[in-house]
MMTF fields as JSON, N, C-alpha, C and O atoms, coordinates in Angstrom:
{
  "mmtfVersion": "1.0.0",
  "mmtfProducer": "UNKNOWN",
  "numBonds": 411,
  "numAtoms": 412,
  "numGroups": 103,
  "numChains": 1,
  "numModels": 1,
  "chainsPerModel": [1],
  "groupsPerChain": [103],
  "chainIdList": ["A"],
  "bondAtomList": [4, 2, 8, 6, 12, 10, 16, 14, 20, 18, 24, 22, 28, 26, 32, 30, 36, 34, 40, 38, 44, 42, 48, 46, 52, 50, 56, 54, 60, 58, 64, 62, 68, 66, 72, 70, 76, 74, 80, 78, 84, 82, 88, 86, 92, 90, 96, 94, 100, 98, 104, 102, 108, 106, 112, 110, 116, 114, 120, 118, 124, 122, 128, 126, 132, 130, 136, 134, 140, 138, 144, 142, 148, 146, 152, 150, 156, 154, 160, 158, 164, 162, 168, 166, 172, 170, 176, 174, 180, 178, 184, 182, 188, 186, 192, 190, 196, 194, 200, 198, 204, 202, 208, 206, 212, 210, 216, 214, 220, 218, 224, 222, 228, 226, 232, 230, 236, 234, 240, 238, 244, 242, 248, 246, 252, 250, 256, 254, 260, 258, 264, 262, 268, 266, 272, 270, 276, 274, 280, 278, 284, 282, 288, 286, 292, 290, 296, 294, 300, 298, 304, 302, 308, 306, 312, 310, 316, 314, 320, 318, 324, 322, 328, 326, 332, 330, 336, 334, 340, 338, 344, 342, 348, 346, 352, 350, 356, 354, 360, 358, 364, 362, 368, 366, 372, 370, 376, 374, 380, 378, 384, 382, 388, 386, 392, 390, 396, 394, 400, 398, 404, 402, 408, 406],
  "bondOrderList": [1, 1, 1, 1, 1, 1, 1, 1, 1, 1, 1, 1, 1, 1, 1, 1, 1, 1, 1, 1, 1, 1, 1, 1, 1, 1, 1, 1, 1, 1, 1, 1, 1, 1, 1, 1, 1, 1, 1, 1, 1, 1, 1, 1, 1, 1, 1, 1, 1, 1, 1, 1, 1, 1, 1, 1, 1, 1, 1, 1, 1, 1, 1, 1, 1, 1, 1, 1, 1, 1, 1, 1, 1, 1, 1, 1, 1, 1, 1, 1, 1, 1, 1, 1, 1, 1, 1, 1, 1, 1, 1, 1, 1, 1, 1, 1, 1, 1, 1, 1, 1, 1],
  "groupList": [{"groupName": "MET", "atomNameList": ["N", "CA", "C", "O"], "elementList": ["N", "C", "C", "O"], "formalChargeList": [0, 0, 0, 0], "bondAtomList": [1, 0, 2, 1, 3, 2], "bondOrderList": [1, 1, 2], "singleLetterCode": "M", "chemCompType": "L-PEPTIDE LINKING"}, {"groupName": "TYR", "atomNameList": ["N", "CA", "C", "O"], "elementList": ["N", "C", "C", "O"], "formalChargeList": [0, 0, 0, 0], "bondAtomList": [1, 0, 2, 1, 3, 2], "bondOrderList": [1, 1, 2], "singleLetterCode": "Y", "chemCompType": "L-PEPTIDE LINKING"}, {"groupName": "ALA", "atomNameList": ["N", "CA", "C", "O"], "elementList": ["N", "C", "C", "O"], "formalChargeList": [0, 0, 0, 0], "bondAtomList": [1, 0, 2, 1, 3, 2], "bondOrderList": [1, 1, 2], "singleLetterCode": "A", "chemCompType": "L-PEPTIDE LINKING"}, {"groupName": "ILE", "atomNameList": ["N", "CA", "C", "O"], "elementList": ["N", "C", "C", "O"], "formalChargeList": [0, 0, 0, 0], "bondAtomList": [1, 0, 2, 1, 3, 2], "bondOrderList": [1, 1, 2], "singleLetterCode": "I", "chemCompType": "L-PEPTIDE LINKING"}, {"groupName": "HIS", "atomNameList": ["N", "CA", "C", "O"], "elementList": ["N", "C", "C", "O"], "formalChargeList": [0, 0, 0, 0], "bondAtomList": [1, 0, 2, 1, 3, 2], "bondOrderList": [1, 1, 2], "singleLetterCode": "H", "chemCompType": "L-PEPTIDE LINKING"}, {"groupName": "SER", "atomNameList": ["N", "CA", "C", "O"], "elementList": ["N", "C", "C", "O"], "formalChargeList": [0, 0, 0, 0], "bondAtomList": [1, 0, 2, 1, 3, 2], "bondOrderList": [1, 1, 2], "singleLetterCode": "S", "chemCompType": "L-PEPTIDE LINKING"}, {"groupName": "GLY", "atomNameList": ["N", "CA", "C", "O"], "elementList": ["N", "C", "C", "O"], "formalChargeList": [0, 0, 0, 0], "bondAtomList": [1, 0, 2, 1, 3, 2], "bondOrderList": [1, 1, 2], "singleLetterCode": "G", "chemCompType": "PEPTIDE LINKING"}, {"groupName": "LYS", "atomNameList": ["N", "CA", "C", "O"], "elementList": ["N", "C", "C", "O"], "formalChargeList": [0, 0, 0, 0], "bondAtomList": [1, 0, 2, 1, 3, 2], "bondOrderList": [1, 1, 2], "singleLetterCode": "K", "chemCompType": "L-PEPTIDE LINKING"}, {"groupName": "GLN", "atomNameList": ["N", "CA", "C", "O"], "elementList": ["N", "C", "C", "O"], "formalChargeList": [0, 0, 0, 0], "bondAtomList": [1, 0, 2, 1, 3, 2], "bondOrderList": [1, 1, 2], "singleLetterCode": "Q", "chemCompType": "L-PEPTIDE LINKING"}, {"groupName": "ARG", "atomNameList": ["N", "CA", "C", "O"], "elementList": ["N", "C", "C", "O"], "formalChargeList": [0, 0, 0, 0], "bondAtomList": [1, 0, 2, 1, 3, 2], "bondOrderList": [1, 1, 2], "singleLetterCode": "R", "chemCompType": "L-PEPTIDE LINKING"}, {"groupName": "VAL", "atomNameList": ["N", "CA", "C", "O"], "elementList": ["N", "C", "C", "O"], "formalChargeList": [0, 0, 0, 0], "bondAtomList": [1, 0, 2, 1, 3, 2], "bondOrderList": [1, 1, 2], "singleLetterCode": "V", "chemCompType": "L-PEPTIDE LINKING"}, {"groupName": "GLU", "atomNameList": ["N", "CA", "C", "O"], "elementList": ["N", "C", "C", "O"], "formalChargeList": [0, 0, 0, 0], "bondAtomList": [1, 0, 2, 1, 3, 2], "bondOrderList": [1, 1, 2], "singleLetterCode": "E", "chemCompType": "L-PEPTIDE LINKING"}, {"groupName": "LEU", "atomNameList": ["N", "CA", "C", "O"], "elementList": ["N", "C", "C", "O"], "formalChargeList": [0, 0, 0, 0], "bondAtomList": [1, 0, 2, 1, 3, 2], "bondOrderList": [1, 1, 2], "singleLetterCode": "L", "chemCompType": "L-PEPTIDE LINKING"}, {"groupName": "THR", "atomNameList": ["N", "CA", "C", "O"], "elementList": ["N", "C", "C", "O"], "formalChargeList": [0, 0, 0, 0], "bondAtomList": [1, 0, 2, 1, 3, 2], "bondOrderList": [1, 1, 2], "singleLetterCode": "T", "chemCompType": "L-PEPTIDE LINKING"}, {"groupName": "PRO", "atomNameList": ["N", "CA", "C", "O"], "elementList": ["N", "C", "C", "O"], "formalChargeList": [0, 0, 0, 0], "bondAtomList": [1, 0, 2, 1, 3, 2], "bondOrderList": [1, 1, 2], "singleLetterCode": "P", "chemCompType": "L-PEPTIDE LINKING"}, {"groupName": "PHE", "atomNameList": ["N", "CA", "C", "O"], "elementList": ["N", "C", "C", "O"], "formalChargeList": [0, 0, 0, 0], "bondAtomList": [1, 0, 2, 1, 3, 2], "bondOrderList": [1, 1, 2], "singleLetterCode": "F", "chemCompType": "L-PEPTIDE LINKING"}, {"groupName": "ASP", "atomNameList": ["N", "CA", "C", "O"], "elementList": ["N", "C", "C", "O"], "formalChargeList": [0, 0, 0, 0], "bondAtomList": [1, 0, 2, 1, 3, 2], "bondOrderList": [1, 1, 2], "singleLetterCode": "D", "chemCompType": "L-PEPTIDE LINKING"}, {"groupName": "TRP", "atomNameList": ["N", "CA", "C", "O"], "elementList": ["N", "C", "C", "O"], "formalChargeList": [0, 0, 0, 0], "bondAtomList": [1, 0, 2, 1, 3, 2], "bondOrderList": [1, 1, 2], "singleLetterCode": "W", "chemCompType": "L-PEPTIDE LINKING"}],
  "groupTypeList": [0, 1, 2, 3, 3, 4, 2, 5, 6, 7, 8, 1, 9, 10, 11, 11, 6, 8, 10, 12, 1, 13, 11, 7, 8, 14, 15, 11, 7, 16, 11, 9, 3, 10, 15, 16, 9, 10, 12, 0, 10, 7, 16, 11, 6, 10, 13, 3, 6, 7, 14, 1, 3, 11, 6, 2, 7, 10, 3, 6, 13, 10, 8, 11, 4, 10, 9, 11, 14, 7, 10, 12, 3, 3, 9, 15, 7, 6, 9, 7, 8, 1, 9, 9, 13, 9, 6, 4, 7, 8, 17, 7, 13, 2, 3, 12, 3, 16, 7, 3, 11, 9, 2],
  "groupIdList": [1, 2, 3, 4, 5, 6, 7, 8, 9, 10, 11, 12, 13, 14, 15, 16, 17, 18, 19, 20, 21, 22, 23, 24, 25, 26, 27, 28, 29, 30, 31, 32, 33, 34, 35, 36, 37, 38, 39, 40, 41, 42, 43, 44, 45, 46, 47, 48, 49, 50, 51, 52, 53, 54, 55, 56, 57, 58, 59, 60, 61, 62, 63, 64, 65, 66, 67, 68, 69, 70, 71, 72, 73, 74, 75, 76, 77, 78, 79, 80, 81, 82, 83, 84, 85, 86, 87, 88, 89, 90, 91, 92, 93, 94, 95, 96, 97, 98, 99, 100, 101, 102, 103],
  "secStructList": [7, 3, 3, 3, 3, 3, 3, 6, 6, 3, 3, 3, 3, 3, 7, 6, 6, 7, 3, 3, 3, 3, 3, 7, 7, 1, 7, 7, 6, 6, 7, 3, 3, 3, 3, 7, 7, 3, 3, 3, 3, 3, 1, 1, 1, 3, 3, 3, 3, 3, 3, 3, 3, 6, 6, 7, 7, 3, 3, 3, 3, 3, 3, 3, 3, 3, 3, 7, 7, 7, 3, 3, 3, 3, 3, 3, 3, 6, 6, 6, 6, 3, 3, 3, 3, 3, 3, 3, 7, 7, 3, 3, 3, 3, 3, 3, 3, 3, 3, 3, 7, 7, 7],
  "xCoordList": [-7.273, -8.046, -7.44, -6.255, -8.089, -7.462, -8.701, -9.834, -8.139, -9.026, -8.886, -7.909, -9.554, -9.544, -9.458, -10.397, -8.32, -8.416, -8.131, -7.789, -8.274, -8.459, -7.124, -7.093, -6.267, -5.115, -4.365, -4.038, -4.133, -3.595, -4.331, -3.728, -5.659, -6.618, -6.764, -7.317, -6.384, -6.308, -6.951, -7.198, -7.134, -7.788, -6.537, -5.892, -6.245, -5.404, -5.955, -6.554, -5.666, -5.955, -4.887, -3.846, -5.046, -3.861, -4.223, -5.37, -2.986, -2.979, -2.138, -1.142, -2.294, -1.164, 0.158, 0.275, 1.064, 2.518, 2.768, 3.937, 2.196, 2.133, 3.141, 3.047, 4.042, 4.603, 3.786, 3.666, 3.184, 2.213, 3.22, 3.955, 3.167, 3.989, 2.965, 2.071, 2.888, 2.003, 2.551, 3.781, 1.866, 2.541, 3.307, 3.071, 4.199, 5.268, 4.266, 3.53, 4.384, 3.569, 4.39, 5.508, 4.105, 4.845, 5.063, 4.83, 5.544, 5.811, 7.635, 8.301, 7.976, 9.366, 9.516, 8.613, 10.668, 10.942, 10.536, 10.831, 10.039, 9.461, 8.398, 7.887, 7.833, 6.928, 5.697, 5.764, 4.678, 3.244, 2.233, 1.907, 1.72, 0.392, -0.665, -0.555, -1.946, -3.221, -4.119, -4.443, -4.481, -5.583, -6.731, -6.865, -7.89, -9.115, -10.216, -11.438, -9.722, -10.774, -10.727, -10.117, -11.462, -11.396, -12.768, -13.848, -12.569, -13.855, -14.417, -15.637, -13.498, -14.159, -12.933, -11.727, -13.778, -12.87, -13.644, -14.861, -12.766, -13.165, -12.01, -10.779, -13.028, -12.257, -13.178, -13.344, -13.728, -14.851, -15.977, -16.238, -16.521, -17.471, -17.116, -15.99, -17.689, -17.324, -18.26, -19.489, -17.525, -18.114, -17.868, -16.681, -18.804, -18.518, -19.146, -20.272, -18.385, -18.768, -19.645, -19.74, -20.41, -21.086, -20.508, -21.038, -19.818, -18.65, -17.423, -16.692, -17.426, -16.485, -16.786, -17.687, -16.074, -16.58, -16.198, -15.007, -16.983, -16.848, -15.915, -16.298, -14.907, -14.494, -13.199, -12.373, -13.169, -12.239, -11.088, -11.229, -9.803, -8.666, -7.618, -7.655, -6.829, -5.289, -4.25, -4.294, -3.263, -2.383, -0.935, -0.684, -0.191, 1.328, 2.552, 2.402, 3.666, 4.93, 5.424, 5.241, 6.098, 6.615, 8.204, 9.065, 8.222, 9.653, 10.774, 11.879, 10.505, 11.594, 10.761, 9.615, 11.651, 10.975, 12.016, 13.231, 11.274, 12.194, 11.565, 10.659, 12.5, 11.949, 11.604, 12.224, 10.72, 10.685, 11.673, 12.675, 11.502, 12.458, 12.032, 10.929, 13.488, 12.959, 11.878, 11.643, 11.279, 10.368, 10.878, 10.974, 11.19, 11.586, 10.618, 9.9, 10.473, 9.867, 10.246, 10.748, 10.149, 10.822, 9.731, 8.602, 10.315, 9.599, 10.326, 11.555, 9.724, 10.25, 9.437, 8.207, 9.944, 9.158, 9.926, 11.053, 9.272, 10.043, 10.3, 9.473, 11.66, 12.098, 12.029, 11.659, 12.315, 12.844, 14.201, 14.69, 14.595, 16.026, 15.538, 16.16, 14.507, 14.375, 13.958, 12.862, 14.525, 14.447, 14.964, 16.089, 14.155, 14.369, 13.819, 12.834, 14.436, 14.546, 14.722, 15.601, 13.587, 13.851, 13.099, 12.173, 13.863, 13.426, 12.589, 12.54, 11.956, 11.248, 11.547, 11.792, 11.515, 11.596, 10.367, 10.379, 9.543, 8.378, 8.782, 9.107, 8.7, 8.82, 7.543, 6.38, 7.943, 7.105, 7.251, 8.375, 6.655, 6.467, 6.372, 5.208, 7.243, 7.149, 6.626, 7.198, 5.222, 4.662, 4.273, 3.666, 4.614, 4.778, 3.359, 3.275, 2.371, 0.727, 0.993, 1.253, 0.882, 0.989, -0.269, -0.255, -1.484, -2.533, -3.837, -3.866, -4.875, -5.89, -7.23, -7.575, -7.992, -8.869, -10.066, -10.206, -11.196, -12.615, -13.127, -12.632, -14.45, -15.095, -15.542, -16.162],
  "yCoordList": [-0.721, 0.471, 1.612, 1.575, 2.465, 3.839, 4.916, 4.677, 5.983, 7.303, 8.312, 8.054, 9.315, 10.187, 11.594, 12.127, 12.177, 13.483, 14.819, 14.775, 15.835, 17.175, 17.939, 18.324, 17.916, 18.773, 19.635, 19.188, 20.95, 21.783, 22.102, 22.484, 21.975, 22.377, 21.227, 21.377, 19.91, 18.939, 17.623, 17.665, 16.579, 15.482, 14.436, 14.522, 13.523, 12.326, 11.097, 10.968, 10.423, 8.839, 8.269, 7.953, 8.07, 7.441, 6.169, 5.845, 5.378, 4.309, 4.33, 5.035, 3.57, 3.675, 2.925, 1.818, 3.811, 3.274, 4.153, 4.063, 4.794, 5.381, 6.739, 7.397, 6.949, 8.311, 9.176, 8.835, 10.455, 11.112, 12.447, 12.951, 12.942, 14.035, 14.938, 14.68, 16.117, 17.473, 18.419, 18.395, 19.623, 20.737, 21.113, 20.471, 22.134, 22.247, 22.966, 23.92, 22.389, 22.426, 22.923, 22.408, 24.251, 24.807, 24.173, 24.742, 22.909, 22.031, 21.841, 22.168, 21.357, 21.101, 19.308, 18.482, 19.112, 17.54, 16.723, 17.215, 15.799, 14.907, 15.22, 14.481, 16.623, 17.016, 16.203, 15.61, 16.203, 15.425, 16.34, 17.376, 15.94, 16.56, 15.957, 14.731, 16.484, 15.812, 16.622, 17.807, 15.58, 15.882, 15.517, 14.333, 16.556, 16.399, 16.671, 16.615, 16.885, 16.879, 15.761, 15.766, 14.708, 13.292, 13.286, 13.562, 12.902, 12.785, 11.591, 11.507, 10.332, 8.897, 8.113, 8.227, 7.188, 5.948, 4.66, 4.539, 3.662, 2.42, 1.375, 1.38, 0.49, -0.602, -1.765, -2.072, -2.295, -3.174, -2.685, -3.269, -1.501, -0.735, 0.558, 0.94, 1.195, 2.848, 3.949, 3.977, 4.625, 5.867, 7.091, 7.285, 8.053, 8.983, 10.231, 10.251, 11.188, 12.556, 13.285, 13.091, 14.269, 15.091, 16.893, 17.518, 17.231, 16.97, 16.01, 15.211, 16.375, 15.691, 14.953, 15.335, 13.774, 12.912, 13.532, 13.84, 13.848, 14.346, 13.418, 12.29, 13.919, 12.822, 12.001, 11.454, 12.011, 11.15, 12.063, 13.142, 11.431, 12.207, 11.136, 9.915, 11.765, 11.023, 11.676, 12.906, 11.056, 11.577, 10.88, 9.728, 12.065, 11.644, 12.49, 13.578, 12.066, 12.746, 13.149, 12.516, 14.37, 15.034, 14.395, 14.287, 14.002, 13.162, 14.269, 14.457, 14.732, 16.028, 16.683, 16.467, 17.521, 18.744, 18.464, 18.593, 17.997, 17.696, 18.941, 19.737, 18.755, 19.544, 18.378, 17.325, 18.746, 17.95, 17.99, 18.678, 17.157, 17.59, 18.743, 19.276, 19.098, 20.431, 20.636, 19.53, 21.404, 21.644, 22.943, 24.052, 22.679, 23.727, 24.456, 23.77, 25.592, 26.541, 27.305, 28.393, 27.046, 27.601, 28.424, 28.061, 29.623, 30.768, 30.781, 30.824, 30.752, 30.645, 31.726, 31.68, 32.507, 33.068, 32.95, 33.404, 32.364, 32.195, 33.208, 34.052, 33.113, 34.047, 35.468, 36.518, 35.405, 36.653, 36.545, 37.401, 35.272, 34.947, 35.152, 35.851, 34.508, 35.207, 33.757, 33.27, 33.302, 32.128, 32.178, 32.601, 31.758, 32.061, 30.729, 30.105, 30.413, 29.091, 29.419, 30.079, 28.744, 28.971, 27.68, 26.998, 27.603, 26.435, 26.612, 27.695, 25.499, 25.368, 24.181, 23.095, 24.478, 23.204, 23.392, 24.379, 22.612, 22.789, 22.038, 20.854, 22.905, 22.183, 21.343, 21.693, 20.18, 19.073, 18.708, 18.937, 18.314, 17.808, 16.282, 15.916, 15.29, 14.139, 13.848, 14.133, 13.124, 12.962, 11.4, 10.825, 10.715, 9.537, 9.129, 9.259, 8.658, 8.369, 7.092, 5.955, 7.487, 6.679, 6.066, 4.838, 6.709, 6.156, 6.993, 8.222, 6.137, 6.506, 6.272, 5.115, 7.416, 7.297, 7.351, 8.146, 6.525, 6.763, 7.236, 7.038, 8.107, 8.731, 7.556, 7.849],
  "zCoordList": [-0.738, -0.31, -1.046, -1.378, -1.271, -2.218, -1.807, -1.387, -2.05, -1.931, -3.106, -3.809, -3.473, -4.006, -3.488, -2.897, -3.721, -2.779, -3.608, -4.79, -3.003, -3.843, -2.824, -1.655, -3.77, -3.402, -4.505, -5.604, -4.056, -5.085, -6.272, -7.275, -6.252, -7.303, -7.993, -9.082, -7.653, -8.648, -7.753, -6.547, -8.554, -7.791, -8.043, -9.087, -7.121, -7.006, -6.329, -5.262, -7.048, -6.551, -5.78, -6.356, -4.325, -3.705, -3.026, -2.719, -2.787, -1.98, -1.019, -1.176, 0.238, 1.12, 0.656, 0.131, 0.989, 0.581, -0.605, -0.981, -1.155, -2.67, -2.279, -1.242, -3.298, -3.225, -4.292, -5.468, -3.684, -4.448, -4.872, -4.022, -6.244, -6.651, -6.744, -7.551, -5.98, -6.165, -6.413, -6.367, -6.774, -6.935, -5.572, -4.548, -5.588, -4.421, -3.349, -3.603, -2.268, -0.782, -0.095, -0.101, 0.853, 1.808, 3.116, 4.182, 2.996, 4.243, 4.007, 3.025, 4.978, 5.186, 4.991, 5.124, 4.709, 4.97, 6.185, 7.274, 6.177, 7.339, 7.969, 8.81, 7.555, 8.457, 7.907, 6.83, 8.621, 8.329, 7.78, 8.36, 6.617, 5.947, 6.084, 6.076, 6.243, 6.331, 5.4, 5.478, 4.389, 3.318, 3.902, 4.212, 4.193, 4.744, 3.501, 3.642, 2.631, 1.551, 0.644, -0.425, 1.157, 0.475, -0.321, 0.2, -1.773, -2.473, -2.316, -2.176, -2.316, -2.135, -1.745, -1.967, -1.012, -0.428, -0.79, -0.653, -1.291, -1.641, -0.795, -0.798, -0.079, 0.708, -0.03, -1.21, 1.299, 1.145, -0.036, -1.088, 0.456, -0.276, -0.79, -0.472, -1.388, -1.848, -1.043, -0.966, -0.61, -0.151, -0.946, -1.209, -1.435, -2.037, -1.431, -0.934, -1.51, -0.764, -1.57, -2.782, -0.836, -1.446, -0.985, -0.066, -1.501, -2.441, -1.699, -2.284, -0.067, 0.587, 1.675, 2.421, 1.935, 3.09, 4.207, 4.252, 5.278, 6.55, 7.773, 8.084, 8.283, 8.86, 8.298, 9.029, 7.022, 6.347, 5.923, 5.347, 6.318, 5.934, 5.286, 5.44, 4.648, 4.246, 4.928, 4.956, 5.518, 6.125, 5.4, 5.047, 5.365, 4.621, 4.946, 5.502, 4.646, 5.283, 3.807, 2.768, 3.988, 3.185, 3.073, 3.947, 1.557, 1.651, 0.86, 1.368, 0.009, -0.615, -1.669, -2.062, -1.998, -3.128, -4.185, -4.037, -5.459, -6.639, -7.541, -7.295, -8.779, -9.874, -11.113, -11.265, -11.751, -12.868, -13.927, -13.734, -15.364, -16.366, -16.98, -17.093, -17.467, -18.257, -19.352, -19.839, -19.819, -20.776, -21.596, -21.069, -22.928, -23.72, -24.513, -25.24, -24.516, -25.104, -26.251, -25.969, -27.422, -28.701, -29.358, -29.691, -29.475, -30.287, -31.815, -31.883, -32.699, -34.235, -35.172, -35.121, -35.86, -37.059, -38.333, -38.528, -39.079, -40.574, -41.485, -41.83, -41.95, -42.945, -42.054, -42.579, -41.042, -40.203, -39.231, -38.494, -39.485, -38.654, -36.954, -36.154, -36.695, -35.158, -34.335, -34.615, -33.67, -32.655, -31.247, -30.981, -30.396, -29.13, -28.269, -28.665, -27.244, -26.729, -25.231, -24.676, -24.701, -23.095, -22.455, -22.893, -21.235, -20.386, -19.035, -18.453, -18.595, -17.699, -16.94, -17.465, -15.228, -14.491, -13.37, -12.635, -13.301, -12.396, -10.992, -10.911, -9.981, -8.713, -8.217, -8.415, -7.542, -6.838, -5.599, -5.155, -5.019, -3.517, -3.513, -3.677, -3.374, -3.333, -1.389, -0.337, -1.723, -0.409, -0.19, -1.093, 0.995, 1.086, 1.977, 3.198, 1.174, 1.95, 2.95, 2.556, 4.264, 5.473, 5.583, 5.671, 5.601, 6.276, 5.644, 5.579, 5.204, 4.831, 5.786, 6.025, 6.34, 7.455, 6.884, 5.954, 7.306, 6.833, 7.831, 8.941, 7.615, 8.602, 9.662, 10.684]
}
């Protein structure tokens, strides 16, 4: 059984027991989070929402807040002796999907 949810402006395919990495969420560790914007659920059959399925929800638990590997940003202008290097590490929230409930 899996579901497609809408979270943080993106769509994610989730299954029970999966760890989902989303944009950083304003929740503490071990706090429960409920995604009620469920676009699709598939088990024996397929249920598709218009745009969301009423009454369906995905329940998860926040595991931790982590940072992605560093992305390097390099600016370079040839023949001018100009080089700049910067880095960026994006915050992510790891969420363990506990349960998928259908309407």
